[in-house]
Short mmCIF file of C-alpha atoms and ligand atoms in Angstrom, two decimals:
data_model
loop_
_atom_site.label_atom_id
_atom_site.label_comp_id
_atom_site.label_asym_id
_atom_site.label_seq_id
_atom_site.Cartn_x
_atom_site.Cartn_y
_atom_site.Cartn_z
CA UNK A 148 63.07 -1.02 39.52
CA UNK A 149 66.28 -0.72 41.81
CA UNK A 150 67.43 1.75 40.05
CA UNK A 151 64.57 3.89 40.55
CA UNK A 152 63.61 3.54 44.14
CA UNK A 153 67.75 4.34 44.43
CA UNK A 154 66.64 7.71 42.80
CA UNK A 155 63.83 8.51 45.54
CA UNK A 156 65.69 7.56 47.95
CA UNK A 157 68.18 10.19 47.34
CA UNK A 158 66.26 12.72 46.52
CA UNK A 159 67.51 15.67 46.83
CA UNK A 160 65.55 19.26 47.08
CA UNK A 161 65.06 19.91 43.97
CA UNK A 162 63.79 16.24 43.29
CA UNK A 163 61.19 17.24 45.91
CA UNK A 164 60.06 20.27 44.35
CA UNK A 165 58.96 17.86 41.30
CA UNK A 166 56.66 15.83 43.12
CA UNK A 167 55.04 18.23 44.68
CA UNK A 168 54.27 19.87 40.98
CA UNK A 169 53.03 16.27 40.16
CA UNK A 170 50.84 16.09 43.16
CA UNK A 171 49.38 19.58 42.62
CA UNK A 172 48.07 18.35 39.28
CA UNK A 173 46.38 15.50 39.81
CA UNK A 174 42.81 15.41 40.18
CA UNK A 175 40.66 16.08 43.44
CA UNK A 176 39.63 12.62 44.76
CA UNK A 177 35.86 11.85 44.19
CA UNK A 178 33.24 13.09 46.55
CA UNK A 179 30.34 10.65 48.14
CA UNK A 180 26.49 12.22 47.39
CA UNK A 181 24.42 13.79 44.96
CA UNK A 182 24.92 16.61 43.46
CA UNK A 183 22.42 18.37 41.64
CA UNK A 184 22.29 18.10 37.95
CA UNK A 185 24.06 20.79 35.82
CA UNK A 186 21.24 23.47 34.38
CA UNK A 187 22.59 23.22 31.05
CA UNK A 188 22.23 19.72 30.76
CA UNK A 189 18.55 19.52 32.72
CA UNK A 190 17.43 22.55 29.77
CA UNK A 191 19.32 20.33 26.97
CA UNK A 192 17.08 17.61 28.06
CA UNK A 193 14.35 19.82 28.50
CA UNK A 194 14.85 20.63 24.91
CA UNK A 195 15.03 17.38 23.29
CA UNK A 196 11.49 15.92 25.06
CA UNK A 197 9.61 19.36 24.07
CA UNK A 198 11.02 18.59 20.50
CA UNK A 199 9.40 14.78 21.08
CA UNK A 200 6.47 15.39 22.34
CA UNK A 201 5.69 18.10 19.32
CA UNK A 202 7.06 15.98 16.70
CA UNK A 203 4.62 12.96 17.69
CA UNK A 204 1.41 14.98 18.20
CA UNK A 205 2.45 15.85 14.71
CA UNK A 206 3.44 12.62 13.30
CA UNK A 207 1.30 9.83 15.16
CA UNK A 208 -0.68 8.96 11.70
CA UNK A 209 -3.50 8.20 14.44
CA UNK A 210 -1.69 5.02 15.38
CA UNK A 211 -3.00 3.65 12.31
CA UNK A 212 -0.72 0.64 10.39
CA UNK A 213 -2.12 2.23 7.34
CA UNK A 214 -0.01 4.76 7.51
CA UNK A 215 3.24 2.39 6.58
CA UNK A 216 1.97 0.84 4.05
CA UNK A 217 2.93 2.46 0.97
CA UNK A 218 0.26 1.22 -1.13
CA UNK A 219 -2.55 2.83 0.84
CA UNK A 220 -1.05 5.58 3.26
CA UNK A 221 -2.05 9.25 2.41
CA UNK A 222 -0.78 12.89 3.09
CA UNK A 223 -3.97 12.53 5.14
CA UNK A 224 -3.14 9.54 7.60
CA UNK A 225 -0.52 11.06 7.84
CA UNK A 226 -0.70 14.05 9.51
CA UNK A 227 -3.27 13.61 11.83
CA UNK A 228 -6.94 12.74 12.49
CA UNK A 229 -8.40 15.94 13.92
CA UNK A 230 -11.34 15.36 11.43
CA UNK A 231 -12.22 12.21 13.67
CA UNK A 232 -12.58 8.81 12.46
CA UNK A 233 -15.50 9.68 10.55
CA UNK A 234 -15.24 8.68 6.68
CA UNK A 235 -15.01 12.56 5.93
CA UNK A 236 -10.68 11.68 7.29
CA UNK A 237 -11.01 9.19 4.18
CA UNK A 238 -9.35 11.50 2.00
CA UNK A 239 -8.50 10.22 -1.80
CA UNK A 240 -4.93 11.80 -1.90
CA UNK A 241 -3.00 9.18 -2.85
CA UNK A 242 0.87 8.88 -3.61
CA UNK A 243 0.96 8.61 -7.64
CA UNK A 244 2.20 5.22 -9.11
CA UNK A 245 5.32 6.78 -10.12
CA UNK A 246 6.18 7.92 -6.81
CA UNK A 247 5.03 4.25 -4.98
CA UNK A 248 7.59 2.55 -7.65
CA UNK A 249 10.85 4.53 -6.17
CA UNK A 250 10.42 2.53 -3.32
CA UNK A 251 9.72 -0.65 -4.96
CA UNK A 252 12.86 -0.20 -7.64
CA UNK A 253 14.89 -1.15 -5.18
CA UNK A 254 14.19 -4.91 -6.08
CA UNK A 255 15.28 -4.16 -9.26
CA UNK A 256 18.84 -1.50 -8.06
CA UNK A 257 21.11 -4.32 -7.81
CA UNK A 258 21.18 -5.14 -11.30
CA UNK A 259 20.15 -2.18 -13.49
CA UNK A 260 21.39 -0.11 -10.47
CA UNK A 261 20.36 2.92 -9.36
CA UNK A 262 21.13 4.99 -12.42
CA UNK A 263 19.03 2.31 -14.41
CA UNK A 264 22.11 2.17 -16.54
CA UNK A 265 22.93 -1.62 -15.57
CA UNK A 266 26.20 -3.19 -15.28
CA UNK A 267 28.05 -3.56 -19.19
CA UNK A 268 27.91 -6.98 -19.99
CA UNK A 269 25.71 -8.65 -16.94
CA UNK A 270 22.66 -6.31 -16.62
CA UNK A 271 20.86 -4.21 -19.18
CA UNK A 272 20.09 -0.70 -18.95
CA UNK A 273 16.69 0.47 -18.21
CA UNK A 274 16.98 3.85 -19.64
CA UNK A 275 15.63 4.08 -23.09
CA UNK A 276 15.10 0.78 -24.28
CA UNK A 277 12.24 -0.48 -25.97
CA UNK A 278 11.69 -3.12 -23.61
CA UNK A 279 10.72 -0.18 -21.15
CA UNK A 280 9.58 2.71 -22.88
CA UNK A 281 7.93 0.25 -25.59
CA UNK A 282 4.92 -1.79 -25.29
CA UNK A 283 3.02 -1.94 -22.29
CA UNK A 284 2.16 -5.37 -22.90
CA UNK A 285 6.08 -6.60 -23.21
CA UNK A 286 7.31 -4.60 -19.98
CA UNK A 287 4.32 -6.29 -17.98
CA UNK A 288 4.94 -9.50 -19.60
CA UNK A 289 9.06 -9.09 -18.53
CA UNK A 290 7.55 -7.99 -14.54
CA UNK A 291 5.25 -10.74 -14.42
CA UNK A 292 7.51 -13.77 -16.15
CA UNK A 293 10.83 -12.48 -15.85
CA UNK A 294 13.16 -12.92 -19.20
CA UNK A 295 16.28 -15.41 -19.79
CA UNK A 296 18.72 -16.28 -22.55
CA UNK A 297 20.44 -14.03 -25.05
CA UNK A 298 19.10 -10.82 -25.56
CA UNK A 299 20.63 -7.55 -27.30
CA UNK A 300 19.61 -4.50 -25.50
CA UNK A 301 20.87 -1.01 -26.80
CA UNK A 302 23.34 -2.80 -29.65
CA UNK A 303 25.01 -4.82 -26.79
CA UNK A 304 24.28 -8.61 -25.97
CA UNK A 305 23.21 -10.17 -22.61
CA UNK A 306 22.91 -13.46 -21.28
CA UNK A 307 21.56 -13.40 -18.22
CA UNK A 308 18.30 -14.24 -16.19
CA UNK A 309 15.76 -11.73 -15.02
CA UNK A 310 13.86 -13.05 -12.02
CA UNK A 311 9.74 -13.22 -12.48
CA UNK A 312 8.12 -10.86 -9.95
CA UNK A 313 4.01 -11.86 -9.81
CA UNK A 314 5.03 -13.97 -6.99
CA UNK A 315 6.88 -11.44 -5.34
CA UNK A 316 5.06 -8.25 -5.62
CA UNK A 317 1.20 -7.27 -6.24
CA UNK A 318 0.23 -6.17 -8.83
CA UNK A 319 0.01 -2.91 -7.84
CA UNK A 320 3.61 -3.08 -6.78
CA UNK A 321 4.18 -4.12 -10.25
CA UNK A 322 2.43 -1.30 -12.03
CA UNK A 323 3.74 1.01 -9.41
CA UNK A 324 7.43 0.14 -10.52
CA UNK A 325 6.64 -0.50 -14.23
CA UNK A 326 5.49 2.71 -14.17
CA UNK A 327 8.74 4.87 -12.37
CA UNK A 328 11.21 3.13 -15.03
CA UNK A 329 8.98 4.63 -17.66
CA UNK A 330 8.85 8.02 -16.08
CA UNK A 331 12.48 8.52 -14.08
CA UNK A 332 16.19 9.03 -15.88
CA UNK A 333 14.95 10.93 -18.63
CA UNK A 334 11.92 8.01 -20.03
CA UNK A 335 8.98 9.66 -20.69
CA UNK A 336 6.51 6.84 -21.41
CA UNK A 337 2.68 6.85 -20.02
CA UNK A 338 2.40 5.21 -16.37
CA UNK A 339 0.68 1.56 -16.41
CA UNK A 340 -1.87 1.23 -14.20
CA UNK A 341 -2.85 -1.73 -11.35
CA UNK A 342 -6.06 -2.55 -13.79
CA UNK A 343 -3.87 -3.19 -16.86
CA UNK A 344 -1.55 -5.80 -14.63
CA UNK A 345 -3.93 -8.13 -13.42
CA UNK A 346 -5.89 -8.20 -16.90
CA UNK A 347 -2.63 -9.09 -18.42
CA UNK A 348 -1.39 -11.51 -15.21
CA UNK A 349 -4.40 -13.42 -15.64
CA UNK A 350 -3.99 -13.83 -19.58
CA UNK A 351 -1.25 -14.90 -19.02
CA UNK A 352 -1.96 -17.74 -15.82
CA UNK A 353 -0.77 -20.74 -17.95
CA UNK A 354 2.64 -19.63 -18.49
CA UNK A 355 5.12 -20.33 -16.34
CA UNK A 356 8.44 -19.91 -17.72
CA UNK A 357 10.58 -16.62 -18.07
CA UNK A 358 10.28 -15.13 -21.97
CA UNK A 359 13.47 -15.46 -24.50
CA UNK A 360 13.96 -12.42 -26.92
CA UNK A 361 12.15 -13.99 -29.31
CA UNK A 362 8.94 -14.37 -27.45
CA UNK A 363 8.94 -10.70 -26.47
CA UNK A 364 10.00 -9.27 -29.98
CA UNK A 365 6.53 -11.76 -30.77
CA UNK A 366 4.12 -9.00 -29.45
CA UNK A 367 4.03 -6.00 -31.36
CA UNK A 368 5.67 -3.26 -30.35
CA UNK A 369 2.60 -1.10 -30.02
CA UNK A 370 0.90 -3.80 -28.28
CA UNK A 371 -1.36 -2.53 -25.14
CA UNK A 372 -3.61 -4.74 -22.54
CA UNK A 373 -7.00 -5.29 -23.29
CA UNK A 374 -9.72 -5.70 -20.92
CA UNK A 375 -8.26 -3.36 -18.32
CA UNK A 376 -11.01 -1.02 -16.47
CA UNK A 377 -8.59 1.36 -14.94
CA UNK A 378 -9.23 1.73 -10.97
CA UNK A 379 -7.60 4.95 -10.60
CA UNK A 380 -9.13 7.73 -13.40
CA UNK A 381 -6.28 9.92 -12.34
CA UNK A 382 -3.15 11.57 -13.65
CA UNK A 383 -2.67 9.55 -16.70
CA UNK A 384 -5.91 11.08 -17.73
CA UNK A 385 -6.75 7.42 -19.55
CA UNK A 386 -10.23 7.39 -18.50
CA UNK A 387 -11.64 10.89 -20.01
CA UNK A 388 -13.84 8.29 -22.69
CA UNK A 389 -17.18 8.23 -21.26
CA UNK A 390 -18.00 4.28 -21.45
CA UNK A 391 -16.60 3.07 -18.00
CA UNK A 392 -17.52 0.33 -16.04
CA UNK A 393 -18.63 -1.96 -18.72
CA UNK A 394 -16.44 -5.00 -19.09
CA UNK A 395 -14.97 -4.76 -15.76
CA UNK A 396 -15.65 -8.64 -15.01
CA UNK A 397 -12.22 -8.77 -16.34
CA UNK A 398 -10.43 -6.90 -13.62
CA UNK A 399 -12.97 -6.83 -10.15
CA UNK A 400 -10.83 -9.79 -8.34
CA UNK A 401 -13.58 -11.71 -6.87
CA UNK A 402 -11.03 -14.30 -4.83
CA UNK A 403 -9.88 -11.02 -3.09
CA UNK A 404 -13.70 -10.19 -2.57
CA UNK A 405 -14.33 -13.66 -1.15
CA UNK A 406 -11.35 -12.99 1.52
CA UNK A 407 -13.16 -9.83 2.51
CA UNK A 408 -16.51 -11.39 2.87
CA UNK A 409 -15.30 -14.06 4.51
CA UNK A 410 -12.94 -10.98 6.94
CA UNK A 411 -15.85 -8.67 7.73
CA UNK A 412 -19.06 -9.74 6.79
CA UNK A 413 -19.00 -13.40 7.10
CA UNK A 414 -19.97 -12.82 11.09
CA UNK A 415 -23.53 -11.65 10.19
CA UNK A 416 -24.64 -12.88 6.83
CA UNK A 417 -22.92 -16.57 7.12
CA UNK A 418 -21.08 -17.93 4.77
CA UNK A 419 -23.90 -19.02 3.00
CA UNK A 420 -25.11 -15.67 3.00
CA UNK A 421 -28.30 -16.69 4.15
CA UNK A 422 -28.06 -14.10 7.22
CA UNK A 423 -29.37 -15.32 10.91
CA UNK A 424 -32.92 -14.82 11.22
CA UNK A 425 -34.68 -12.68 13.22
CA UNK A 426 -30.79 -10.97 13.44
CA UNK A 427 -29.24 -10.97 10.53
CA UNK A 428 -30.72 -10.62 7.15
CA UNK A 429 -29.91 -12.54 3.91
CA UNK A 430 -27.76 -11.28 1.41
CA UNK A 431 -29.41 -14.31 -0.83
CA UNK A 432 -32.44 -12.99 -2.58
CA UNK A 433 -32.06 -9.49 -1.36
CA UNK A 434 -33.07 -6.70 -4.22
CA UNK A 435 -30.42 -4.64 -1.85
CA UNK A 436 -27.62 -6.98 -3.15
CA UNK A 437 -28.76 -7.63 -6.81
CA UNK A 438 -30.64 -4.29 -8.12
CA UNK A 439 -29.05 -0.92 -7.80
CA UNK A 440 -24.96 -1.30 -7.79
CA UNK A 441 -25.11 2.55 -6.32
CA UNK A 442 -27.44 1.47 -3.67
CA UNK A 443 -25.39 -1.50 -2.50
CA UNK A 444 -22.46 0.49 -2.36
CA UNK A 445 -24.06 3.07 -0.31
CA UNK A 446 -25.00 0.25 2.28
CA UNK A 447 -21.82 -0.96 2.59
CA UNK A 448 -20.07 2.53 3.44
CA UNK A 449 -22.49 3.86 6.09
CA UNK A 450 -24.65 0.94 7.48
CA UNK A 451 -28.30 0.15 7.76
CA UNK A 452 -30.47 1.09 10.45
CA UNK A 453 -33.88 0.61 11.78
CA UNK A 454 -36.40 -2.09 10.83
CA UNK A 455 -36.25 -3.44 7.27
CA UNK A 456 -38.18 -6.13 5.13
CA UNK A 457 -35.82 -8.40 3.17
CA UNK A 458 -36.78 -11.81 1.31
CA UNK A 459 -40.29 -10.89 2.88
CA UNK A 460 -39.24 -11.40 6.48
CA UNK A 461 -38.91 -8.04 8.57
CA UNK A 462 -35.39 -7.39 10.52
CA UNK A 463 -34.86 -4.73 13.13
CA UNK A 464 -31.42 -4.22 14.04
CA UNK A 465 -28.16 -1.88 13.27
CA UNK A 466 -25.82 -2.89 10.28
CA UNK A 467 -21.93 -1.18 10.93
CA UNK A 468 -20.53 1.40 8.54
CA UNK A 469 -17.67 -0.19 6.79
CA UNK A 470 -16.98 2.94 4.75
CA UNK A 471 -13.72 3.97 7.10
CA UNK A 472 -12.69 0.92 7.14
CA UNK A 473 -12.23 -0.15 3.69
CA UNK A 474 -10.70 1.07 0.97
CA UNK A 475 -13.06 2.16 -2.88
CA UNK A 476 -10.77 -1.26 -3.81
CA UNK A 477 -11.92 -3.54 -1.31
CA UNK A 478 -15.59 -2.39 -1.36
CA UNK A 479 -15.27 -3.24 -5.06
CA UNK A 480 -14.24 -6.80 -4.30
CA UNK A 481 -16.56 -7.78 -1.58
CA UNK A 482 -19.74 -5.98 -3.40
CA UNK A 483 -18.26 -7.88 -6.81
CA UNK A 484 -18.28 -11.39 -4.54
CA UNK A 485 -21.69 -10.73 -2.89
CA UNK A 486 -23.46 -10.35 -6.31
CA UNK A 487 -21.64 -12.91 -7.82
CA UNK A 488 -22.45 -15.48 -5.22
CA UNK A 489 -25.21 -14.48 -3.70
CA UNK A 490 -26.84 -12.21 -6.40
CA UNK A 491 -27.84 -14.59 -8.97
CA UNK A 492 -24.72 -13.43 -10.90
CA UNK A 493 -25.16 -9.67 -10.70
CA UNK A 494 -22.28 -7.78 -12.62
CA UNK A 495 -19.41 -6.51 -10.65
CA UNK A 496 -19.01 -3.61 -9.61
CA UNK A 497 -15.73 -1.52 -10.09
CA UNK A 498 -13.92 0.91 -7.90
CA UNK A 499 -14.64 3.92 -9.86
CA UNK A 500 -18.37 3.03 -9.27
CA UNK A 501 -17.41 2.66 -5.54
CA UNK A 502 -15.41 6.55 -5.53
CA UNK A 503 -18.78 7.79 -7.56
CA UNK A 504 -20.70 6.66 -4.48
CA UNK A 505 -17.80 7.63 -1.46
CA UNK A 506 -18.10 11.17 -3.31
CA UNK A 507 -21.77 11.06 -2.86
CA UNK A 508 -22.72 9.39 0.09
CA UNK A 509 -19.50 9.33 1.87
CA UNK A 510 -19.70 12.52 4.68
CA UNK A 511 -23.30 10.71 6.16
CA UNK A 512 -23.01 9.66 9.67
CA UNK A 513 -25.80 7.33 10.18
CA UNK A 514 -26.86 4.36 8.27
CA UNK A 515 -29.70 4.03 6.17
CA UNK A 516 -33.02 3.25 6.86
CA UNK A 517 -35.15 1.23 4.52
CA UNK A 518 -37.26 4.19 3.20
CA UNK A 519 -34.33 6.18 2.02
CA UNK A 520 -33.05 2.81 0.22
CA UNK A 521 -36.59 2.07 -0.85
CA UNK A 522 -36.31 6.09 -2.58
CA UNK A 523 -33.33 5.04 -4.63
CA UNK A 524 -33.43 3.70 -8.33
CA UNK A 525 -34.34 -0.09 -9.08
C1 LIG B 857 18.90 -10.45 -10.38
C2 LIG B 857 19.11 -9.35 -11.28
C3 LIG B 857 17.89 -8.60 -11.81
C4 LIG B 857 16.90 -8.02 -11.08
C5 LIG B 857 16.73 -7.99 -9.57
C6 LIG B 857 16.03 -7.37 -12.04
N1 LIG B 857 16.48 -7.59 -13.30
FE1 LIG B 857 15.69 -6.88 -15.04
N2 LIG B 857 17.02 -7.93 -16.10
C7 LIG B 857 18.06 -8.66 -15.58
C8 LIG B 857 18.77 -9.33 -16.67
C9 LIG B 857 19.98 -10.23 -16.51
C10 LIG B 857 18.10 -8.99 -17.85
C11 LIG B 857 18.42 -9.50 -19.25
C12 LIG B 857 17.88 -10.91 -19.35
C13 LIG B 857 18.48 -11.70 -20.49
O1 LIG B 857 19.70 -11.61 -20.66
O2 LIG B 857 17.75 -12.42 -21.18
C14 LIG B 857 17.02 -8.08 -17.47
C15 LIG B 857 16.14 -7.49 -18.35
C16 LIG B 857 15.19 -6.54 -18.02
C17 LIG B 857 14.39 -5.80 -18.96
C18 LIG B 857 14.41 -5.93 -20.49
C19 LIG B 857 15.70 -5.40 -21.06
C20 LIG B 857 15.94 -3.95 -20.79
O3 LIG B 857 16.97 -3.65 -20.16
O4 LIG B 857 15.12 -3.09 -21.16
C21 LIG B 857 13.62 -4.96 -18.23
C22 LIG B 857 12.60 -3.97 -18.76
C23 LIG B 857 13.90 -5.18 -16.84
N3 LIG B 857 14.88 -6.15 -16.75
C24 LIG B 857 13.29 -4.52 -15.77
C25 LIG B 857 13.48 -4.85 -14.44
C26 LIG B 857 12.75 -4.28 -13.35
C27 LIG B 857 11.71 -3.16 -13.47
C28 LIG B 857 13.16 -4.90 -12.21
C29 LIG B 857 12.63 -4.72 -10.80
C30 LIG B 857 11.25 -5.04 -10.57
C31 LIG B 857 14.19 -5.84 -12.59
N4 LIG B 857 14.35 -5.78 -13.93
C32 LIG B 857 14.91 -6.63 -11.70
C33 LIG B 857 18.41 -8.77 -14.25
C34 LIG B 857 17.62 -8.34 -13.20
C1 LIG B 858 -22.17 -6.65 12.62
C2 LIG B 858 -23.03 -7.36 11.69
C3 LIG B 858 -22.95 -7.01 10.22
C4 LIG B 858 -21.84 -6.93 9.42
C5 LIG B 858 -20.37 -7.12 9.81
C6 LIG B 858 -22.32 -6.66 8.10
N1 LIG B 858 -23.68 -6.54 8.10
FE1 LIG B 858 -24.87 -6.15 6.50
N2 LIG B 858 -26.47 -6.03 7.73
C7 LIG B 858 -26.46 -6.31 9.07
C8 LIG B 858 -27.77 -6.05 9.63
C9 LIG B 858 -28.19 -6.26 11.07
C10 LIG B 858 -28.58 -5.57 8.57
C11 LIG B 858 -30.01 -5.10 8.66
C12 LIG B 858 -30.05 -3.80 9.43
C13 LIG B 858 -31.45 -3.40 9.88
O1 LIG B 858 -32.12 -4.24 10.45
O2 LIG B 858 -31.81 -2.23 9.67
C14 LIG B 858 -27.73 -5.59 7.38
C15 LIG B 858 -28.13 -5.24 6.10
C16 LIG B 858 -27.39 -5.43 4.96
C17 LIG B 858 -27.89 -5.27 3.61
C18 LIG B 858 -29.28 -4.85 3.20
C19 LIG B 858 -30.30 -5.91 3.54
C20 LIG B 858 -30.02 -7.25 2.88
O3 LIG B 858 -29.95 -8.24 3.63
O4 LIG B 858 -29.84 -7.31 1.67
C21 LIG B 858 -26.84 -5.58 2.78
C22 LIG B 858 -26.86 -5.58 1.27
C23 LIG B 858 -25.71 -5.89 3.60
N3 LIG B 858 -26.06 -5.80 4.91
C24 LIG B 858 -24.45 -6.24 3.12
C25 LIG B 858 -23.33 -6.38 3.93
C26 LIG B 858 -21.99 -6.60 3.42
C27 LIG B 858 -21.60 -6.74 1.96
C28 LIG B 858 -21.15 -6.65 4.49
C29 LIG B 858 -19.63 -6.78 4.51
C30 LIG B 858 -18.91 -5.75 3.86
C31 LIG B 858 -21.98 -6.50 5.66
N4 LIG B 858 -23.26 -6.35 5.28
C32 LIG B 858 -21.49 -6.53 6.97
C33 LIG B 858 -25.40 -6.76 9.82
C34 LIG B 858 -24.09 -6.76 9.37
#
């Protein structure tokens, strides 16, 4: 410190010369004010809202939550609703179950890991075993129970435990991922569809416990699920035989039809589904619930209008469309549950049924009045 003010004390000329050359290059001392925004910067951000703004007139999915929820978005909610909220928007292009179950593998990626080949000695492979390429039935039953003790997969052995996922994912998730480890790294095996789970889930309600080898090895290895009706007929092709629909009590999940009844149409019929007279009519007694399967559909997706004579007592007031609202699954459920419990045990009706209708009836605007459901088929 001494030693340096010594220095500038004696500074000598060309010591001077120095600081000046330091002075010179520092900085100008900050100004007070505004000062107007550089152009480049205003046209930058210019840029970047335009971008924005285009991107979400694009992408807003008509603020609908549908749209992130993989199990029921489409292409269509997706890009978005000129058509109008009309049930014409209701467009049936689905993601296939393959491409759902990439996004549900990764429950199963850190164990048989992204390649599917597993970790040597801890987790199994997924590519090319039997377990996965095999039976239907034993991949389901694996899904739904999970699988513990020694096992030899691919000539090596394994003793691990493979959590149960019923609890954890829906059946659809299930089929959805059961069916992209029997179609990705090089398996070629038919998809499973979200029919064949929940036959099989419910045969198997009693059993709790994971499976050992044994059990699996048990069912043969051609072994398929019985008393599926398949809900989608689509790119598996499965449904080309022309006898559909027939022993679908199996499958139509009437608990699930029971939650929608009591969701959406609990607030007009009652829970007894003895309806709110002069307002509301019965669902109990009604030929509209317990005839014509087509013709209840077609209530359900675009509403009933005008005055109308049910259980001999005459109504005259406007039933919603729910046909925008709910999906060819749901209307399955709830018409399923409302012939069930209020139709004197009228068979279910299955989605395929429901898309028959949607295709049919699905572009009308207004609801129907009781001649045109008087005009259709007992
Ligand atoms: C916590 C780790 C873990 C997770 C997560 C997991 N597994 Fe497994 N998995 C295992 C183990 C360990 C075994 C072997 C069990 C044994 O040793 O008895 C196995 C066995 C299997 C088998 C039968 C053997 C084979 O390799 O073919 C299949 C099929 C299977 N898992 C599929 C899946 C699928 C599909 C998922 C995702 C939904 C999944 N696993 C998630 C650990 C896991
Ligand atoms: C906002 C009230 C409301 C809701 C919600 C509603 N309905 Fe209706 N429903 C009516 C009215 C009102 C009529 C009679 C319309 C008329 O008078 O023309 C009717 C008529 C019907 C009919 C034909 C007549 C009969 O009683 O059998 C059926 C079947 C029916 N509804 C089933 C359903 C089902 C199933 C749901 C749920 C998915 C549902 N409705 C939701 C009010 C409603």
């Amino acid at each position: 410190m001494s030693n340096h003010s010594h220095h500038n004390q004696s500074s000598d000329s060309h010591d001077s010369l120095k600081v000046t050359a330091a002075a010179k290059r520092e900085l100008s001392d900050p100004i007070e004010g505004n000062q107007v925004l550089p152009p480049w910067l205003l046209l930058v951000f210019a840029a970047i809202i335009c971008f924005a703004g285009v991107y979400f007139g694009i992408y807003h999915g008509g603020f609908d939550g549908a749209v992130f929820n993989e199990s029921e978005s489409t292409p269509a909610l997706l890009s978005s609703k000129k058509a109008g909220a009309g049930a014409a928007a209701q467009v049936s292009v689905e993601l296939s179950l393959v491409e759902q179950g990439k996004a549900i593998y990764s429950n199963c990626q850190p164990c048989h890991q992204a390649s599917g080949l597993g970790i040597a000695g801890q987790f199994p492979p997924l590519v090319g075993t039997d377990y996965v390429v095999g039976s239907e039935k034993r991949l389901v039953s694996i899904l739904l129970k999970g699988l513990g003790g020694p096992i030899s997969v691919g000539g090596a052995a394994y003793n691990g435990a493979m959590p149960a996922w019923e609890k954890a994912l829906s059946d659809r998730k299930i089929a959805a991922v059961a069916s992209y480890v029997r179609a990705t790294w090089g398996n070629t095996a038919p998809e499973i569809t979200e029919a064949k789970v929940a036959a099989l889930k419910k045969q198997l309600a009693d059993r709790s416990a994971p499976w050992t080898e044994a059990e699996i090895l048990a069912i043969p290895a051609d072994a398929v699920i019985e008393g599926a009706v398949d809900a989608a007929p689509s790119a598996s092709g499965a449904s080309a035989a022309g006898a559909p629909a027939k022993a679908a009590s199996a499958t139509v999940d009437l608990d699930a039809g029971k939650a929608q009844y009591m969701a959406i149409c609990v607030a007009c019929h009652q829970p007894t589904g003895l309806g709110l007279f002069p307002v509301f009519p019965p669902l109990v007694n009604s030929e509209y619930v317990k005839d014509n399967p087509e013709r209840l559909v077609a209530i359900i997706l675009s509403g009933v209008m005008g005055p109308i004579t049910v259980d001999g007592k005459l109504y005259n007031n406007l039933m919603p469309p729910q046909g925008a609202v709910l999906t060819d699954n749901k209307i399955s459920q709830v018409a399923s549950y409302v012939r069930s419990a209020f139709g004197g045990g009228a068979g279910p009706i299955t989605p395929e049924q429901v898309a028959e209708a949607r295709k049919k009836y699905g572009s009308r605007a207004t609801g129907w009045t009781e001649a045109e459901l008087k005009a259709f088929p007992e």
